[in-house]
Short mmCIF file of C-alpha atoms and ligand atoms in Angstrom, two decimals:
data_model
loop_
_atom_site.label_atom_id
_atom_site.label_comp_id
_atom_site.label_asym_id
_atom_site.label_seq_id
_atom_site.Cartn_x
_atom_site.Cartn_y
_atom_site.Cartn_z
CA MET A 123 67.53 3.00 -33.63
CA SER A 124 67.72 6.65 -32.76
CA VAL A 125 66.96 9.59 -35.00
CA THR A 126 67.76 13.26 -34.50
CA VAL A 127 66.02 15.81 -36.71
CA VAL A 128 68.22 18.81 -37.21
CA VAL A 129 66.40 22.00 -38.12
CA PRO A 130 68.37 25.17 -38.99
CA THR A 131 66.31 28.27 -38.31
CA TYR A 132 66.67 31.97 -38.95
CA ASN A 133 63.69 34.00 -37.80
CA GLU A 134 61.18 31.17 -38.15
CA GLY A 135 59.10 31.73 -34.98
CA PRO A 136 55.62 31.26 -36.44
CA ASN A 137 56.60 27.86 -37.95
CA VAL A 138 58.08 26.19 -34.83
CA ALA A 139 54.96 24.95 -33.06
CA GLU A 140 53.44 23.47 -36.22
CA LEU A 141 56.68 21.78 -37.25
CA VAL A 142 57.14 20.19 -33.82
CA ARG A 143 53.52 19.09 -33.73
CA ARG A 144 53.79 17.32 -37.06
CA LEU A 145 57.15 15.83 -36.26
CA ALA A 146 55.92 14.48 -32.95
CA ALA A 147 52.96 12.87 -34.67
CA THR A 148 55.15 10.95 -37.10
CA LEU A 149 58.58 10.21 -35.53
CA PRO A 150 59.25 6.81 -33.94
CA ASP A 151 59.94 6.62 -30.19
CA GLY A 152 63.49 7.56 -29.27
CA SER A 153 63.65 10.41 -31.72
CA ASP A 154 64.44 13.99 -30.86
CA VAL A 155 64.50 17.42 -32.53
CA LEU A 156 67.43 19.78 -32.49
CA PHE A 157 67.01 23.38 -33.59
CA VAL A 158 70.20 25.21 -34.57
CA ASP A 159 69.15 28.74 -34.49
CA ASP A 160 70.76 31.96 -35.71
CA SER A 161 67.70 34.15 -35.30
CA ARG A 162 67.80 37.81 -34.50
CA ASP A 163 64.20 37.84 -33.27
CA ASP A 164 62.27 35.97 -30.57
CA THR A 165 62.51 32.58 -32.30
CA PRO A 166 64.76 31.04 -29.57
CA GLN A 167 62.17 32.01 -26.93
CA ILE A 168 59.39 30.42 -28.99
CA ILE A 169 61.43 27.22 -29.43
CA SER A 170 62.01 27.05 -25.66
CA ASP A 171 58.29 27.45 -25.04
CA VAL A 172 57.32 24.81 -27.54
CA ALA A 173 60.05 22.48 -26.18
CA ALA A 174 58.59 22.71 -22.68
CA ARG A 175 55.19 21.42 -23.86
CA ALA A 176 56.37 18.98 -26.60
CA PRO A 177 55.75 15.22 -26.32
CA LEU A 178 59.32 14.49 -27.51
CA PRO A 179 62.74 15.93 -26.62
CA VAL A 180 63.32 19.26 -28.36
CA ARG A 181 66.71 20.85 -27.91
CA LEU A 182 68.02 24.22 -28.97
CA ILE A 183 71.47 25.47 -29.90
CA HIS A 184 71.38 29.22 -30.32
CA ARG A 185 74.49 30.57 -32.02
CA PRO A 186 75.53 34.10 -31.13
CA GLU A 187 77.16 34.42 -34.53
CA ALA A 188 75.81 32.81 -37.69
CA VAL A 189 79.14 31.35 -38.77
CA GLY A 190 78.75 29.64 -42.16
CA GLY A 191 75.05 30.59 -42.31
CA LEU A 192 72.62 27.80 -42.93
CA SER A 193 75.34 25.29 -43.78
CA GLY A 194 77.33 26.17 -40.67
CA ALA A 195 74.27 25.67 -38.57
CA VAL A 196 73.65 22.21 -40.08
CA VAL A 197 77.26 21.13 -39.42
CA GLU A 198 76.89 22.31 -35.83
CA GLY A 199 73.75 20.18 -35.49
CA LEU A 200 75.49 17.16 -37.06
CA ARG A 201 78.34 17.56 -34.60
CA ALA A 202 75.94 17.69 -31.60
CA ALA A 203 73.96 14.69 -32.81
CA GLU A 204 77.14 12.69 -33.32
CA ALA A 205 78.36 13.54 -29.82
CA ALA A 206 74.97 12.42 -28.44
CA GLY A 207 75.46 9.07 -30.20
CA THR A 208 72.40 9.11 -32.44
CA ASP A 209 72.28 6.65 -35.35
CA TRP A 210 70.65 8.78 -38.04
CA VAL A 211 70.33 12.51 -38.54
CA VAL A 212 67.67 14.00 -40.76
CA VAL A 213 68.25 17.62 -41.85
CA MET A 214 65.18 19.61 -42.85
CA ASP A 215 64.05 23.26 -43.19
CA GLY A 216 62.02 24.86 -40.43
CA ASP A 217 59.31 26.29 -42.66
CA LEU A 218 57.42 23.04 -43.48
CA GLN A 219 58.40 23.09 -47.13
CA HIS A 220 59.83 19.68 -46.33
CA PRO A 221 57.07 17.31 -45.27
CA PRO A 222 57.81 15.97 -41.70
CA GLU A 223 55.80 12.86 -42.49
CA LEU A 224 58.54 11.72 -44.88
CA VAL A 225 61.25 11.59 -42.15
CA PRO A 226 60.58 7.99 -41.03
CA ALA A 227 60.56 6.84 -44.67
CA LEU A 228 63.92 8.45 -45.33
CA VAL A 229 65.53 6.75 -42.34
CA GLU A 230 63.88 3.43 -43.13
CA ARG A 231 65.07 3.62 -46.71
CA GLY A 232 68.61 4.29 -45.55
CA ARG A 233 68.57 1.48 -43.08
CA ALA A 234 67.09 -1.05 -45.48
CA SER A 235 69.45 -0.13 -48.37
CA ASP A 236 72.60 0.23 -46.26
CA ALA A 237 73.08 3.63 -47.71
CA ASP A 238 75.02 6.45 -45.94
CA VAL A 239 72.80 9.21 -47.24
CA VAL A 240 69.12 9.33 -48.33
CA VAL A 241 68.51 12.36 -50.45
CA ALA A 242 64.93 13.63 -50.56
CA SER A 243 64.71 14.78 -54.18
CA ARG A 244 62.35 17.04 -56.02
CA TYR A 245 63.60 15.78 -59.36
CA THR A 246 63.06 12.04 -59.27
CA GLY A 247 59.95 9.90 -59.61
CA ALA A 248 56.87 11.57 -58.13
CA GLY A 249 59.00 14.42 -56.68
CA ASP A 250 58.14 17.96 -57.45
CA ALA A 251 59.61 21.46 -56.92
CA GLY A 252 56.15 23.08 -56.90
CA GLY A 253 56.80 25.14 -53.74
CA LEU A 254 59.77 27.00 -55.19
CA ASP A 255 58.29 30.42 -55.82
CA GLY A 256 58.56 31.70 -59.32
CA ARG A 257 59.79 30.36 -62.66
CA ARG A 258 63.09 32.08 -62.04
CA ARG A 259 63.84 30.14 -58.82
CA LYS A 260 62.87 26.95 -60.48
CA LEU A 261 65.18 27.62 -63.40
CA VAL A 262 68.06 28.67 -61.13
CA SER A 263 67.59 25.50 -59.08
CA LYS A 264 67.65 23.29 -62.15
CA VAL A 265 70.60 24.99 -63.79
CA SER A 266 72.73 25.10 -60.63
CA GLY A 267 72.01 21.46 -60.00
CA LEU A 268 73.05 20.56 -63.56
CA LEU A 269 76.31 22.50 -63.18
CA ALA A 270 77.10 20.74 -59.90
CA ARG A 271 76.40 17.34 -61.41
CA SER A 272 78.64 18.11 -64.32
CA MET A 273 81.46 19.05 -62.01
CA PHE A 274 81.08 16.00 -59.85
CA PRO A 275 79.76 13.39 -62.28
CA VAL A 276 80.96 10.42 -60.25
CA ARG A 277 80.15 11.64 -56.73
CA LEU A 278 76.75 12.87 -57.83
CA ARG A 279 75.97 10.12 -60.32
CA ASN A 280 73.00 8.84 -58.28
CA VAL A 281 71.86 12.25 -57.14
CA THR A 282 69.16 14.15 -59.10
CA ASP A 283 68.85 16.96 -56.51
CA PRO A 284 72.20 17.95 -54.99
CA MET A 285 70.70 21.31 -53.95
CA THR A 286 68.04 19.92 -51.70
CA GLY A 287 68.04 20.87 -48.00
CA PHE A 288 66.21 17.62 -46.98
CA PHE A 289 68.28 14.52 -46.42
CA ALA A 290 69.08 11.73 -43.95
CA LEU A 291 72.65 10.95 -42.99
CA ARG A 292 74.02 7.96 -41.10
CA THR A 293 76.21 9.46 -38.37
CA GLY A 294 79.95 8.87 -38.33
CA ARG A 295 80.32 8.53 -42.12
CA VAL A 296 81.33 12.10 -42.83
CA ASP A 297 84.43 13.86 -41.50
CA LEU A 298 82.75 17.01 -40.26
CA ASP A 299 86.10 18.80 -39.78
CA ALA A 300 86.88 18.48 -43.49
CA LEU A 301 83.77 20.42 -44.51
CA ARG A 302 83.86 24.13 -45.35
CA PRO A 303 80.31 25.15 -44.75
CA ARG A 304 79.07 28.34 -46.32
CA GLY A 305 75.79 29.39 -47.93
CA PHE A 306 72.80 27.07 -48.41
CA LYS A 307 74.25 23.98 -50.11
CA ILE A 308 75.43 21.76 -47.30
CA LEU A 309 74.46 18.48 -49.01
CA LEU A 310 76.61 19.34 -51.98
CA GLU A 311 79.55 20.03 -49.67
CA VAL A 312 79.03 16.67 -47.94
CA LEU A 313 78.67 14.71 -51.13
CA ALA A 314 81.48 16.40 -53.01
CA ARG A 315 84.02 15.76 -50.27
CA THR A 316 83.13 12.24 -49.20
CA ARG A 317 82.64 8.87 -50.82
CA LEU A 318 79.19 7.85 -49.71
CA ALA A 319 76.54 5.35 -50.81
CA VAL A 320 73.59 7.49 -51.82
CA VAL A 321 69.98 6.61 -52.51
CA GLU A 322 67.06 8.97 -53.23
CA GLU A 323 63.46 9.26 -52.19
CA PRO A 324 61.15 11.53 -54.18
CA PHE A 325 59.28 14.35 -52.33
CA VAL A 326 57.07 17.30 -53.11
CA PHE A 327 58.56 20.58 -52.07
CA GLY A 328 55.64 22.41 -50.49
CA GLU A 329 54.69 25.96 -49.81
CA ARG A 330 56.17 27.88 -46.90
CA TYR A 331 53.86 27.68 -43.79
CA ALA A 332 54.65 31.18 -42.56
CA GLY A 333 57.29 33.91 -43.10
CA GLU A 334 59.42 34.30 -46.16
CA SER A 335 62.49 32.74 -47.79
CA LYS A 336 65.96 33.76 -46.67
CA ALA A 337 67.51 32.83 -49.95
CA SER A 338 69.24 35.84 -51.51
CA PHE A 339 71.50 36.85 -54.34
CA ALA A 340 74.38 36.71 -51.89
CA ASN A 341 73.60 33.02 -51.43
CA GLY A 342 73.91 32.50 -55.16
CA VAL A 343 77.32 34.12 -55.09
CA ARG A 344 78.27 31.87 -52.18
CA TYR A 345 77.22 28.88 -54.20
CA VAL A 346 79.57 29.81 -57.02
CA GLN A 347 82.37 30.34 -54.49
CA GLN A 348 81.60 27.02 -53.01
CA LEU A 349 81.99 25.35 -56.38
CA TRP A 350 85.29 27.07 -56.86
CA GLY A 351 86.23 26.07 -53.34
CA LEU A 352 85.43 22.46 -54.18
CA ARG A 353 88.02 23.13 -56.89
CA PHE A 354 85.56 23.10 -59.69
CA GLY A 355 86.00 19.38 -60.11
CA ARG A 356 87.01 18.78 -63.72
CA LEU A 357 86.32 22.19 -64.90
CA SER A 358 89.80 23.65 -64.36
CA PRO A 359 91.79 21.09 -66.41
CA PHE A 360 88.95 21.38 -69.02
CA ALA A 361 89.52 25.13 -69.02
CA VAL A 362 93.34 24.82 -69.32
CA ILE A 363 92.99 22.44 -72.26
CA GLY A 364 90.46 24.80 -73.80
CA ALA A 365 92.86 27.75 -73.49
CA LEU A 366 95.75 25.72 -74.89
CA GLY A 367 93.54 24.77 -77.76
CA ALA A 368 92.73 28.42 -78.54
CA VAL A 369 96.46 29.28 -78.68
CA LEU A 370 97.19 26.29 -80.86
CA ASN A 371 94.33 27.29 -83.12
CA LEU A 372 95.82 30.74 -83.70
CA LEU A 373 99.34 29.29 -84.29
CA ILE A 374 98.03 26.90 -86.93
CA LEU A 375 96.05 29.71 -88.55
CA TRP A 376 99.10 31.90 -88.66
CA ALA A 377 101.35 29.18 -90.01
CA LEU A 378 98.91 28.23 -92.80
CA GLN A 379 98.41 31.85 -93.81
CA SER A 380 102.15 32.49 -93.93
CA ALA A 381 102.39 29.41 -96.17
CA GLY A 382 100.05 31.20 -98.53
CA VAL A 383 96.78 29.42 -97.68
CA HIS A 384 93.60 31.54 -97.96
CA TYR A 385 92.24 32.51 -94.56
CA LEU A 386 88.95 30.62 -94.93
CA PRO A 387 90.31 27.14 -95.47
CA ALA A 388 92.98 28.00 -92.92
CA VAL A 389 90.31 28.74 -90.33
CA ILE A 390 88.50 25.53 -91.09
CA ALA A 391 91.66 23.51 -90.89
CA SER A 392 92.82 25.05 -87.61
CA ASN A 393 89.32 24.64 -86.06
CA GLY A 394 89.15 21.01 -87.13
CA LEU A 395 92.67 20.25 -85.90
CA THR A 396 92.19 21.80 -82.50
CA ILE A 397 88.83 20.09 -81.98
CA VAL A 398 90.78 16.85 -82.43
CA THR A 399 93.69 17.75 -80.14
CA ASN A 400 91.29 19.05 -77.48
CA PHE A 401 89.39 15.84 -77.63
CA LEU A 402 92.53 13.75 -77.20
CA LEU A 403 93.78 15.84 -74.32
CA GLN A 404 90.40 15.69 -72.58
CA GLU A 405 90.24 11.93 -72.98
CA ARG A 406 93.67 11.67 -71.37
CA PHE A 407 93.58 14.31 -68.66
CA VAL A 408 90.00 15.29 -67.84
CA PHE A 409 87.74 12.34 -68.23
CA ARG A 410 90.19 9.43 -68.04
CA ASP A 411 88.24 7.72 -65.24
CA LEU A 412 84.97 7.97 -67.13
CA ARG A 413 85.98 6.28 -70.33
CA ASP A 414 85.02 2.79 -69.23
CA GLY A 415 82.63 0.77 -71.39
CA GLY A 416 82.08 3.02 -74.37
CA SER A 417 84.08 3.24 -77.56
CA MET A 418 86.42 6.11 -78.26
CA GLY A 419 85.03 6.44 -81.80
CA ARG A 420 81.58 7.12 -80.43
CA ARG A 421 82.86 9.71 -78.02
CA PHE A 422 84.89 11.37 -80.72
CA VAL A 423 81.93 11.59 -83.09
CA GLN A 424 79.72 13.13 -80.36
CA SER A 425 82.42 15.60 -79.32
CA PHE A 426 83.27 16.55 -82.88
CA ALA A 427 79.63 16.97 -83.92
CA PHE A 428 78.88 19.11 -80.83
CA ASN A 429 81.95 21.39 -81.12
CA GLY A 430 81.40 21.85 -84.85
CA THR A 431 77.75 22.77 -84.44
CA GLU A 432 78.52 24.95 -81.51
CA ALA A 433 81.13 26.89 -83.55
CA VAL A 434 78.61 27.50 -86.36
CA ILE A 435 75.84 28.59 -83.99
CA ARG A 436 78.18 30.83 -82.09
CA THR A 437 79.31 32.56 -85.27
CA LEU A 438 75.70 33.15 -86.39
CA LEU A 439 74.76 34.46 -82.93
CA LEU A 440 77.72 36.80 -82.92
CA TRP A 441 76.73 38.21 -86.29
CA TRP A 442 73.08 38.60 -85.20
CA ILE A 443 73.86 40.27 -81.85
CA VAL A 444 76.43 42.62 -83.29
CA GLU A 445 74.17 43.66 -86.20
CA ALA A 446 70.90 43.92 -84.32
CA ALA A 447 71.71 45.00 -80.78
CA PHE A 448 75.27 45.51 -79.53
CA PRO A 449 77.88 46.71 -81.99
CA HIS A 450 80.97 45.52 -80.07
CA PRO A 451 82.14 42.27 -81.69
CA GLU A 452 85.05 41.65 -79.25
CA LEU A 453 82.81 41.91 -76.16
CA VAL A 454 80.11 39.75 -77.71
CA GLN A 455 82.69 37.21 -78.79
CA ALA A 456 84.21 37.11 -75.27
CA GLY A 457 80.76 36.61 -73.68
CA LEU A 458 79.84 33.92 -76.23
CA ILE A 459 83.08 32.09 -75.75
CA LEU A 460 82.48 31.96 -72.00
CA VAL A 461 78.94 30.67 -72.36
CA ALA A 462 80.05 28.21 -75.05
CA PHE A 463 82.81 26.96 -72.79
CA LEU A 464 80.32 26.15 -70.01
CA VAL A 465 77.80 24.61 -72.36
CA ARG A 466 80.56 22.51 -73.95
CA PHE A 467 81.68 21.36 -70.54
CA VAL A 468 78.18 20.38 -69.46
CA PHE A 469 77.61 18.49 -72.73
CA HIS A 470 80.83 16.53 -72.35
CA ALA A 471 80.18 15.72 -68.70
CA GLN A 472 76.49 14.86 -69.18
CA VAL A 473 76.52 13.16 -72.58
CA VAL A 474 79.95 12.16 -73.89
CA TYR A 475 81.33 10.92 -70.58
CA LYS A 476 78.12 10.29 -68.69
CA PRO A 477 78.76 7.75 -65.93
CA ARG A 478 76.26 4.96 -65.54
CA ARG A 479 74.17 4.90 -62.40
CA THR A 480 75.27 2.27 -59.93
CA ALA A 481 73.84 0.36 -57.02
CA PRO A 482 74.83 2.18 -53.82
CA ALA A 483 77.42 -0.32 -52.78
CA LEU A 484 79.14 0.03 -56.19
CA ASP A 485 79.21 3.76 -56.15
CA GLU A 486 82.59 5.18 -57.15
CA MET A 487 83.80 1.75 -58.28
CA PRO A 488 83.23 1.84 -62.05
CA SER A 489 85.46 -1.13 -62.64
CA LEU A 490 82.86 -3.28 -60.83
CA ASP A 491 80.11 -2.15 -63.14
CA THR A 492 80.83 -5.02 -65.48
CA LEU A 493 79.92 -7.47 -62.69
CA ARG A 494 76.29 -6.39 -62.83
CA PRO A 495 74.13 -9.14 -64.29
CA VAL A 496 73.25 -7.66 -67.63
CA ARG A 497 72.20 -8.95 -71.02
CA PRO A 498 75.15 -10.61 -72.73
CA VAL A 499 76.26 -7.74 -74.94
CA ARG A 500 79.59 -6.29 -75.86
CA PRO A 501 80.69 -3.79 -73.20
CA GLU A 502 80.67 -0.97 -75.82
CA ALA A 503 77.00 -1.56 -76.51
CA GLU A 504 75.96 -1.92 -72.91
CA GLU A 505 75.87 1.64 -71.85
CA ARG A 506 73.51 3.17 -74.35
N1 GDD B 633 70.54 28.65 -38.56
C1 GDD B 633 70.36 29.21 -39.72
N2 GDD B 633 71.22 30.22 -40.12
N3 GDD B 633 69.31 28.88 -40.47
C2 GDD B 633 69.12 29.49 -41.67
C3 GDD B 633 69.94 30.49 -42.10
C4 GDD B 633 71.08 30.88 -41.32
O1 GDD B 633 71.86 31.78 -41.64
N4 GDD B 633 69.44 30.92 -43.32
C5 GDD B 633 68.34 30.19 -43.58
N5 GDD B 633 68.14 29.33 -42.56
C6 GDD B 633 67.07 28.36 -42.39
C7 GDD B 633 65.71 28.90 -42.56
O2 GDD B 633 65.20 29.45 -41.37
C8 GDD B 633 64.90 27.68 -43.00
O3 GDD B 633 64.54 26.87 -41.91
C9 GDD B 633 65.96 26.91 -43.83
O4 GDD B 633 67.21 27.38 -43.41
C10 GDD B 633 65.78 27.16 -45.33
O5 GDD B 633 65.69 28.53 -45.60
P1 GDD B 633 64.65 29.19 -46.58
O6 GDD B 633 64.75 30.65 -46.44
O7 GDD B 633 63.31 28.57 -46.31
O8 GDD B 633 65.23 28.74 -47.92
P2 GDD B 633 64.49 28.32 -49.29
O9 GDD B 633 63.20 27.67 -49.03
O10 GDD B 633 64.52 29.46 -50.18
O11 GDD B 633 65.56 27.24 -49.78
C11 GDD B 633 65.44 25.91 -49.43
O12 GDD B 633 65.23 25.18 -50.57
C12 GDD B 633 66.33 25.16 -51.47
C13 GDD B 633 66.03 24.30 -52.62
O13 GDD B 633 65.77 25.05 -53.70
C14 GDD B 633 66.66 25.37 -48.69
O14 GDD B 633 66.35 24.05 -48.22
C15 GDD B 633 67.85 25.31 -49.50
O15 GDD B 633 68.87 24.60 -48.83
C16 GDD B 633 67.51 24.54 -50.77
O16 GDD B 633 68.60 24.53 -51.59
MN1 MN B 634 62.00 27.48 -47.43
#
C-alpha cells in the first residue's frame, strides 16, 4: 500500500529538514513526501537540497501563484498524488505541530476500518490543542468548530475537529473538481461536499518547531465566506423562518392590541404563538431529516423552554446594557437578536435535533440506525 504525505508550505525553510528526517524514520517503505509550496523566500531551494539527501522520495510542486492559499495547495497535492496512483494521502502542516510519527497509525486506522477519511482530532480522547497559542486562538478554534458542526450536523456527526489540518484520505473518493478551496479549512470543504465514512484518531497539537503561524484575521474572514459558500447548510431556511416569525409576531401583537388587549398580555401571547409556529415550521422544513427516533413532544418542550428563557435573558441584557453602558436600545436590540439567532440555531442543531453518532459504514443513513443491536427499548427512549 502506497502513502503520499502532502505538506503545504509557505516560508517554512527552517522546518523542512527536521520534518523530512522524522517522516523518513516513521513511514513504511513505498511512501513519499510531496511539498506544495507557495513560499516567497528560499524554502523551495531548501526543499530541493533536503530532497537530494533524503532516504525517501521527496517531491516539490512550487506554485508561482498561491491560488486558494493553503487549501488550494492541498488540493493541488491531492491531484498530483491521485495522478501518481497512490492509495492514501496524508495531509499535514510543515511546522511539526502535527506529529509525523502518527502518520502510519492514521493510514492503518483507515485501512482497518474501511473509512475514507481519518481525521486527526485535538478534541477527542487523549487529543489536545495545547500548541494553539493563546486562549483566544483556542476559543476561536472551538467556536468555529461548533458552528461548522451545527451547520453540517449529519456530514460532521462523527467529526469532533473539522478545523484540523491533519488527516488521511483514501484517494479517489473525493471529486477534487467540485471543491472550492480557499483559506485554511480544506478538511471542512472536503467533508461538507462529499459523503464519506469518517473515523477519528486523537492527537496532541504540538508547538511550532521554527518560524511563526500564517493564520491571520483574513483567514477568519475567508472561513466565514467558506461557510456561506457551502450555503450555510441549514442556517438559511432557519433564518427565513425566524424572519417570518418576527413579522407574524408583530402582526399578532397589532391585531390583539386593536382588539383592545393590553400590550403586555398581547406581547406574551404573540411570543408564545410564534415560538410554536416557528417550531412547527422548523420541524417540517429545516430539521426534517433529523427527527428520527425522538418524540416531537420532547423536542417541543426543549425548544419552547430554550426560546422562552432566551427571550427573558435577552430582555434583561438589553435593559442592563442600555442603562449601564450604551444608551441606544435599537442598536443593542439588533445586536442581541443576531447573537440570539446564532445561539438558538446552535442549540437546536446540537441539542434538539442532535444526530446520533453512527458506525462509519452507516454514516448518512439514519434509517439504518435502528438496525444497530441495542437494548430492547422503545425508539423514543433509545437516543437519550
Ligand atoms: N502552500 C501554502 N500556501 N501553504 C500555506 C499557506 C499558503 O498560502 N498558508 C499556510 N501554509 C502552510 C504553512 O506553511 C504550514 O505548513 C501550514 O500551512 C499551516 O500553517 P500555520 O501557519 O502553521 O497555521 P496554524 O498552525 O496557525 O494553523 C494550523 O492549525 C489549525 C488548527 O487550529 C493549520 O493546520 C490549520 O489548517 C488548522 O485549522
Ligand atoms: Mn502551525
